[in-house]
PDB file of C-alpha atoms in Angstrom:
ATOM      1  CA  UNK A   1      23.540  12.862  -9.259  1.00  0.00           C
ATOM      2  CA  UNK A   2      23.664  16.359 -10.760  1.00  0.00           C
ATOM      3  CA  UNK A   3      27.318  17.617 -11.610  1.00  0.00           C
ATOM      4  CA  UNK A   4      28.369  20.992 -10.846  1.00  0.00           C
ATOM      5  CA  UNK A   5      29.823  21.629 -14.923  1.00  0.00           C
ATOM      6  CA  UNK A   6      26.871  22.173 -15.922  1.00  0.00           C
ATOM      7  CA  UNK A   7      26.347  25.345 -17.998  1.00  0.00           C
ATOM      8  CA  UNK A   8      23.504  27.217 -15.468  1.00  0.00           C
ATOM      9  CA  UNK A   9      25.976  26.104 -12.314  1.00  0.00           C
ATOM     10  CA  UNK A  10      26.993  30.104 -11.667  1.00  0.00           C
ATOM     11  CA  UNK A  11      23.210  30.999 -12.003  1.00  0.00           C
ATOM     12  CA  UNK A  12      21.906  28.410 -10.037  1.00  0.00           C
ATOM     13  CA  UNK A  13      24.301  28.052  -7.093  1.00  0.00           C
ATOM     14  CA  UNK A  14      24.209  32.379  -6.830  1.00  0.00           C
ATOM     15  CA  UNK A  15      20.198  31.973  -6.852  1.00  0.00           C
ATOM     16  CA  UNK A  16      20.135  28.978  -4.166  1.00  0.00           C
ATOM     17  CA  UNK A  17      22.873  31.472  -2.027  1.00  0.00           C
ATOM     18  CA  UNK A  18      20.055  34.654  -1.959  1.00  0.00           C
ATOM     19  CA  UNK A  19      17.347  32.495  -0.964  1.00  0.00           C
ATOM     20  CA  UNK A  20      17.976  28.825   0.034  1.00  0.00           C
ATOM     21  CA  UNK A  21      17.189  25.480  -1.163  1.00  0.00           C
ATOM     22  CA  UNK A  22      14.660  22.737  -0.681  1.00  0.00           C
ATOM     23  CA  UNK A  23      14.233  19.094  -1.588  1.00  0.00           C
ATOM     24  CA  UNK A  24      11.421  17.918  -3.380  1.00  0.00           C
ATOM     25  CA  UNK A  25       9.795  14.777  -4.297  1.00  0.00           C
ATOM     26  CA  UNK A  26       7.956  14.348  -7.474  1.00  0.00           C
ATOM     27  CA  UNK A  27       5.763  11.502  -8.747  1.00  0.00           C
ATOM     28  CA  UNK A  28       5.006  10.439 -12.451  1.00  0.00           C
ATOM     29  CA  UNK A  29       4.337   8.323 -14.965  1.00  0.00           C
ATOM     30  CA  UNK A  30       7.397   5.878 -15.700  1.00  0.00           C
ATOM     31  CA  UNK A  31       6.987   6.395 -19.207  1.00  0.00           C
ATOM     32  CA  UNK A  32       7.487  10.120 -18.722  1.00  0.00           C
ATOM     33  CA  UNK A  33      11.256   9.747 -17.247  1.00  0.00           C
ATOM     34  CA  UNK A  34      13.000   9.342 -20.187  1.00  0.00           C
ATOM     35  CA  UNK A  35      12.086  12.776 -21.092  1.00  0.00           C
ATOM     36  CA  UNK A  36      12.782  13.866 -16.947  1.00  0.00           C
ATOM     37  CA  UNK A  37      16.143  12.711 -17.361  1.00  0.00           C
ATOM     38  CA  UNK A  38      16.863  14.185 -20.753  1.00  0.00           C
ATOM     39  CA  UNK A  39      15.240  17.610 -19.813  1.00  0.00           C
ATOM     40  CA  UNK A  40      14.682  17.985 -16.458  1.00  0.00           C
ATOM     41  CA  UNK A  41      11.541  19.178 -14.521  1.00  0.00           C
ATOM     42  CA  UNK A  42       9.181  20.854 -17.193  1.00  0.00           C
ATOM     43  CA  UNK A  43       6.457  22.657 -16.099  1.00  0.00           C
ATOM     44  CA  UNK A  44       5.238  23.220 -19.693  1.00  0.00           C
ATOM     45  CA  UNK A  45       3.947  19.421 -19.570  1.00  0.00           C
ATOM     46  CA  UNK A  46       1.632  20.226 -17.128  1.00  0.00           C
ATOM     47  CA  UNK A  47      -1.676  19.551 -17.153  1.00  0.00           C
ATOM     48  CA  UNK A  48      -3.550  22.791 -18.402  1.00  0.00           C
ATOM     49  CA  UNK A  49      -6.079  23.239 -15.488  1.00  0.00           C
ATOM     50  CA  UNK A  50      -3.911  22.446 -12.497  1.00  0.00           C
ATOM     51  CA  UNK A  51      -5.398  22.736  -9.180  1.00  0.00           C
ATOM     52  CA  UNK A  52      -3.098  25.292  -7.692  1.00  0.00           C
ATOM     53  CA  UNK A  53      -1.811  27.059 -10.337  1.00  0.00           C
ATOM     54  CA  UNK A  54       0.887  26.590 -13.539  1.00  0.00           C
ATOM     55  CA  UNK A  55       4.367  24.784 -12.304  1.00  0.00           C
ATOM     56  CA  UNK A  56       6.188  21.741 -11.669  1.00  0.00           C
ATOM     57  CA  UNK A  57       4.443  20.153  -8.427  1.00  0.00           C
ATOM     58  CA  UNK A  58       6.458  18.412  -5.759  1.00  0.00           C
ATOM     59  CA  UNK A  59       6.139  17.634  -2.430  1.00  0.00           C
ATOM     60  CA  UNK A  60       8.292  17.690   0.994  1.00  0.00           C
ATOM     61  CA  UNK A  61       7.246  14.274   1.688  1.00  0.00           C
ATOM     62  CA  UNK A  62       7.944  11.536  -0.697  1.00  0.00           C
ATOM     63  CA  UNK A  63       4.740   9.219   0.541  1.00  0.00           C
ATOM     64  CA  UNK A  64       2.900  12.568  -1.265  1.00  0.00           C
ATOM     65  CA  UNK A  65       4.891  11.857  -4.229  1.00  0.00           C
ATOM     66  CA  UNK A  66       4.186   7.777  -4.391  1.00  0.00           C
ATOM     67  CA  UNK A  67       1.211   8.641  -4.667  1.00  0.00           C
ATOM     68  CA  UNK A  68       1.288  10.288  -8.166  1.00  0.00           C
ATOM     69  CA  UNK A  69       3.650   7.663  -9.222  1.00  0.00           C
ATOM     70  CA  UNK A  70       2.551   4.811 -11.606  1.00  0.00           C
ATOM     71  CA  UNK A  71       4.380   2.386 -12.599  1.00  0.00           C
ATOM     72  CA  UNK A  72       5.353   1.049 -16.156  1.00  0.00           C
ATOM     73  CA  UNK A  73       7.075  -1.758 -18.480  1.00  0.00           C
ATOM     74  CA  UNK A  74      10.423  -3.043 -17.276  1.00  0.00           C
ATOM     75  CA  UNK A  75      12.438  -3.445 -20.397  1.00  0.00           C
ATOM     76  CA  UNK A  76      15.492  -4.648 -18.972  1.00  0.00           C
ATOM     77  CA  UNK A  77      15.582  -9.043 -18.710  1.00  0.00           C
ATOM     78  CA  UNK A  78      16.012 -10.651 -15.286  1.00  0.00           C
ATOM     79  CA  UNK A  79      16.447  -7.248 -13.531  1.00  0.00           C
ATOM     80  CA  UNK A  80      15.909  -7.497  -9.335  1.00  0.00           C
ATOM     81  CA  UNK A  81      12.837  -5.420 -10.248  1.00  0.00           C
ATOM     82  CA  UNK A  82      10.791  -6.877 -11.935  1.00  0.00           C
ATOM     83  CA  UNK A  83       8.443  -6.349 -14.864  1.00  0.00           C
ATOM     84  CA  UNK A  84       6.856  -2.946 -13.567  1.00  0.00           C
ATOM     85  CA  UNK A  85       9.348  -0.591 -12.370  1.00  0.00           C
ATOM     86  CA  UNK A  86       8.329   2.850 -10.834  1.00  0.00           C
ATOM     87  CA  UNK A  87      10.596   6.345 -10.370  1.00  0.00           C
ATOM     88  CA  UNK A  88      10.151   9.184  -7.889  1.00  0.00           C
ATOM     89  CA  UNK A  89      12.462  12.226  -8.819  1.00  0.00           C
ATOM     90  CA  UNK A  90      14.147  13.668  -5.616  1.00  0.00           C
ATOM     91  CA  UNK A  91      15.311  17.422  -6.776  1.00  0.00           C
ATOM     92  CA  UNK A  92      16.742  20.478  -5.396  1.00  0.00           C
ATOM     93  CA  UNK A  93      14.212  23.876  -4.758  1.00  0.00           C
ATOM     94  CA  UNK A  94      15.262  27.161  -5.400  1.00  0.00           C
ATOM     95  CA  UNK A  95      13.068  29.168  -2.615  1.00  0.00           C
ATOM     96  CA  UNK A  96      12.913  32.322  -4.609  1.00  0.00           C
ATOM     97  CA  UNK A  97       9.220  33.492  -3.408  1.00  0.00           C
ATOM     98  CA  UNK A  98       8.259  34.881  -6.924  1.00  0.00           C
ATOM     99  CA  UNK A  99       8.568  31.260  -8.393  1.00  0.00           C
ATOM    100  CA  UNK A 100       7.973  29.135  -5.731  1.00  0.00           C
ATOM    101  CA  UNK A 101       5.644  28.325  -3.428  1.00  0.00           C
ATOM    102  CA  UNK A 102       6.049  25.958  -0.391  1.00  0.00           C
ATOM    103  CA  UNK A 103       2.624  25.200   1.953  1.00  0.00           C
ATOM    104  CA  UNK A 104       2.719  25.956   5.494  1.00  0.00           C
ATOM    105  CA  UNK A 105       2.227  29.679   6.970  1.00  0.00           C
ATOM    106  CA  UNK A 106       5.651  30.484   5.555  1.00  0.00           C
ATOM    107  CA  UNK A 107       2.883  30.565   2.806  1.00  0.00           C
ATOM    108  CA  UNK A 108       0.699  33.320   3.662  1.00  0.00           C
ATOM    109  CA  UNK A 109       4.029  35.879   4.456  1.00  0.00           C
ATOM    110  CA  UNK A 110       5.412  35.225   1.228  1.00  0.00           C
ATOM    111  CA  UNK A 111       3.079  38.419  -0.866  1.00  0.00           C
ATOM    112  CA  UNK A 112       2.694  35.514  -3.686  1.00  0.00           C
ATOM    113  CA  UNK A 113      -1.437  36.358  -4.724  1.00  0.00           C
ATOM    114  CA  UNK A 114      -3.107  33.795  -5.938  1.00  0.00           C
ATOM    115  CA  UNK A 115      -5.463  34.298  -8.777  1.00  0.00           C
ATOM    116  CA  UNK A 116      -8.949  32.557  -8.818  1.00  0.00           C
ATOM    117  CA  UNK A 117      -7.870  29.136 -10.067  1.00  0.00           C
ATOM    118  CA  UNK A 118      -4.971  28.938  -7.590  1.00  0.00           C
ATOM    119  CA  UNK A 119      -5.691  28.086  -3.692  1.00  0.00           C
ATOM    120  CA  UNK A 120      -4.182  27.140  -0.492  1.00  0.00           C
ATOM    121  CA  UNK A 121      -1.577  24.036  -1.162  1.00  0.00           C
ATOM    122  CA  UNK A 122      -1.979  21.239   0.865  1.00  0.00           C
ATOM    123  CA  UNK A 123       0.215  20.725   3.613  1.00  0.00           C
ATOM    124  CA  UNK A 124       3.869  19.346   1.893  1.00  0.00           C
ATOM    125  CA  UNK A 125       3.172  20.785  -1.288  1.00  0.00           C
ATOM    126  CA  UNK A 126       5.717  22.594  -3.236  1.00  0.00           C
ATOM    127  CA  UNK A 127       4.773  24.707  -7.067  1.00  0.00           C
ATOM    128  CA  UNK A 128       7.647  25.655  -8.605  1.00  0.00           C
ATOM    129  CA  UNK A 129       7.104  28.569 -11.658  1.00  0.00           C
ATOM    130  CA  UNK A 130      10.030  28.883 -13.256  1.00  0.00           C
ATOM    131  CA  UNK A 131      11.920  25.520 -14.312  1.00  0.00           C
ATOM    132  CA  UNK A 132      15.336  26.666 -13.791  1.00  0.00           C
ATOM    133  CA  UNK A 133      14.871  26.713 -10.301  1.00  0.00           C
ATOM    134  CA  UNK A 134      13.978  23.055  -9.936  1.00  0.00           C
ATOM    135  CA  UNK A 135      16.994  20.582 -10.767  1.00  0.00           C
ATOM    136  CA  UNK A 136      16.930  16.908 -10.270  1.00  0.00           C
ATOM    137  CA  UNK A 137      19.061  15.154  -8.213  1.00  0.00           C
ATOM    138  CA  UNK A 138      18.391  11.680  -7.684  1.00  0.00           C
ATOM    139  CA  UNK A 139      16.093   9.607  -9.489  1.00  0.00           C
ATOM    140  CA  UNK A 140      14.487   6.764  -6.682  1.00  0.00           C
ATOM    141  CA  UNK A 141      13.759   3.519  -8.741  1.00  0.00           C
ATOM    142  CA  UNK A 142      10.892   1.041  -6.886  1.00  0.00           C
ATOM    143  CA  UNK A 143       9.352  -2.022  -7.509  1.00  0.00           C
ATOM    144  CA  UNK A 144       6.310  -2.433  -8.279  1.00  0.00           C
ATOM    145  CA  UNK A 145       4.077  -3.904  -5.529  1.00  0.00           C
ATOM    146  CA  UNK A 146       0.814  -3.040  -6.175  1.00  0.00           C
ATOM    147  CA  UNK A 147      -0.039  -5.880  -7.890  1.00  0.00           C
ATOM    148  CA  UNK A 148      -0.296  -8.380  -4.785  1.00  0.00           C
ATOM    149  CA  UNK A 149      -1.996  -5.604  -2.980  1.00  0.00           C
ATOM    150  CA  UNK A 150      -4.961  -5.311  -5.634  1.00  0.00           C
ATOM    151  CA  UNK A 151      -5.337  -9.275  -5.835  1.00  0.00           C
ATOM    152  CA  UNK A 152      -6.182  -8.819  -1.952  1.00  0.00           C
ATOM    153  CA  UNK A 153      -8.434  -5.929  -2.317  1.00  0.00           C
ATOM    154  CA  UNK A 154      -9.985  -8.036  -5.253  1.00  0.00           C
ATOM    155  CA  UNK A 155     -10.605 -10.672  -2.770  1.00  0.00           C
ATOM    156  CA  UNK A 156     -11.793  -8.780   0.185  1.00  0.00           C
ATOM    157  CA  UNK A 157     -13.934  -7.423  -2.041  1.00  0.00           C
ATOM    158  CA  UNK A 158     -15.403 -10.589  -3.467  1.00  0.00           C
ATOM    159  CA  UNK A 159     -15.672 -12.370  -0.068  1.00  0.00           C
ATOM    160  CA  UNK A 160     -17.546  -9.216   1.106  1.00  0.00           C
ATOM    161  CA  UNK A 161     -20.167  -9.713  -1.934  1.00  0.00           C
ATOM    162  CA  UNK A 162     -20.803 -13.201  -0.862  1.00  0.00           C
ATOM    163  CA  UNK A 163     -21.315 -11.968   2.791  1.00  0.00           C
ATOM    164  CA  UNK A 164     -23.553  -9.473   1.494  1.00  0.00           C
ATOM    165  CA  UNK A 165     -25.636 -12.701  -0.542  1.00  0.00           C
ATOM    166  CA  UNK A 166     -25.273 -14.753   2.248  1.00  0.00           C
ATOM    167  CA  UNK A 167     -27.301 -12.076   5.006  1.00  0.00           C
ATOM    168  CA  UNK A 168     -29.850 -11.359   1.749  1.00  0.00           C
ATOM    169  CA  UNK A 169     -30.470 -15.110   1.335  1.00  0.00           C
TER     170      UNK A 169
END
């Protein structure tokens, strides 16, 4: 978990007093944690054409966030899990309406414009500006599962090709 001696504690707790505090999940690459836990959220790493605008994207509901999470190598021998380990970031909001943005029609009363390349965020969706108002909190560690569950969509998929040969022949 976060601890409270760190040197932007004064800023950060007096922001999150004037305007509140969310949770946010956030998916990623496992290989990109390292650098998450070294440096935090960093909305400079983001891709350059973002779909609703520049910022660290996270989301109210952490099924949002598996879904942007991909899993990577395991280094660590015999660990309970596994080879392919995956990590969701769980971190704390700052709801300062000039650097964040949170979906819902909390939204549209927030005087935030949106320039051409930014729209309407999906329901869930959280796009944080400034990276000082985004600090994580707990890092959730999974194992990776998706391998048994492609190895059945592999085979639905072949027995459905030799259905498909069987009604042509």
């Amino acid at each position: 978990t976060y601890e409270d001696d760190h040197p932007n504690s004064i800023a950060w707790n007096r922001l999150a007093q004037r305007h509140g505090v969310t949770m946010g999940f956030h998916g990623s690459v496992f290989e990109n944690f390292h650098s998450i836990l070294r440096n935090g959220l960093d909305g400079s790493y983001c891709k350059e054409t973002s779909l609703f605008g520049e910022g660290i994207y996270l989301s109210e509901d952490r099924d949002v966030a598996f879904g942007f999470l991909k899993c990577g190598n395991n280094f660590y021998r015999n660990s309970i899990f596994g080879e392919q380990v995956g990590c969701i970031v769980c971190a704390e909001v700052i709801k300062d309406p000039k650097t964040c943005r949170i979906s819902s029609e909390k939204e549209a009363s927030t005087g935030i414009s949106l320039s051409s390349d930014e729209s309407k965020l999906p329901k869930g969706y959280i796009v944080v500006g400034n990276n000082d108002h985004v600090r994580v909190k707990y890092i959730l560690v999974y194992k990776n599962f998706v391998g048994n569950t492609q190895k059945k969509r592999n085979l639905c998929q072949i027995i459905a090709l030799l259905y498909v040969v069987l009604l042509v022949v």
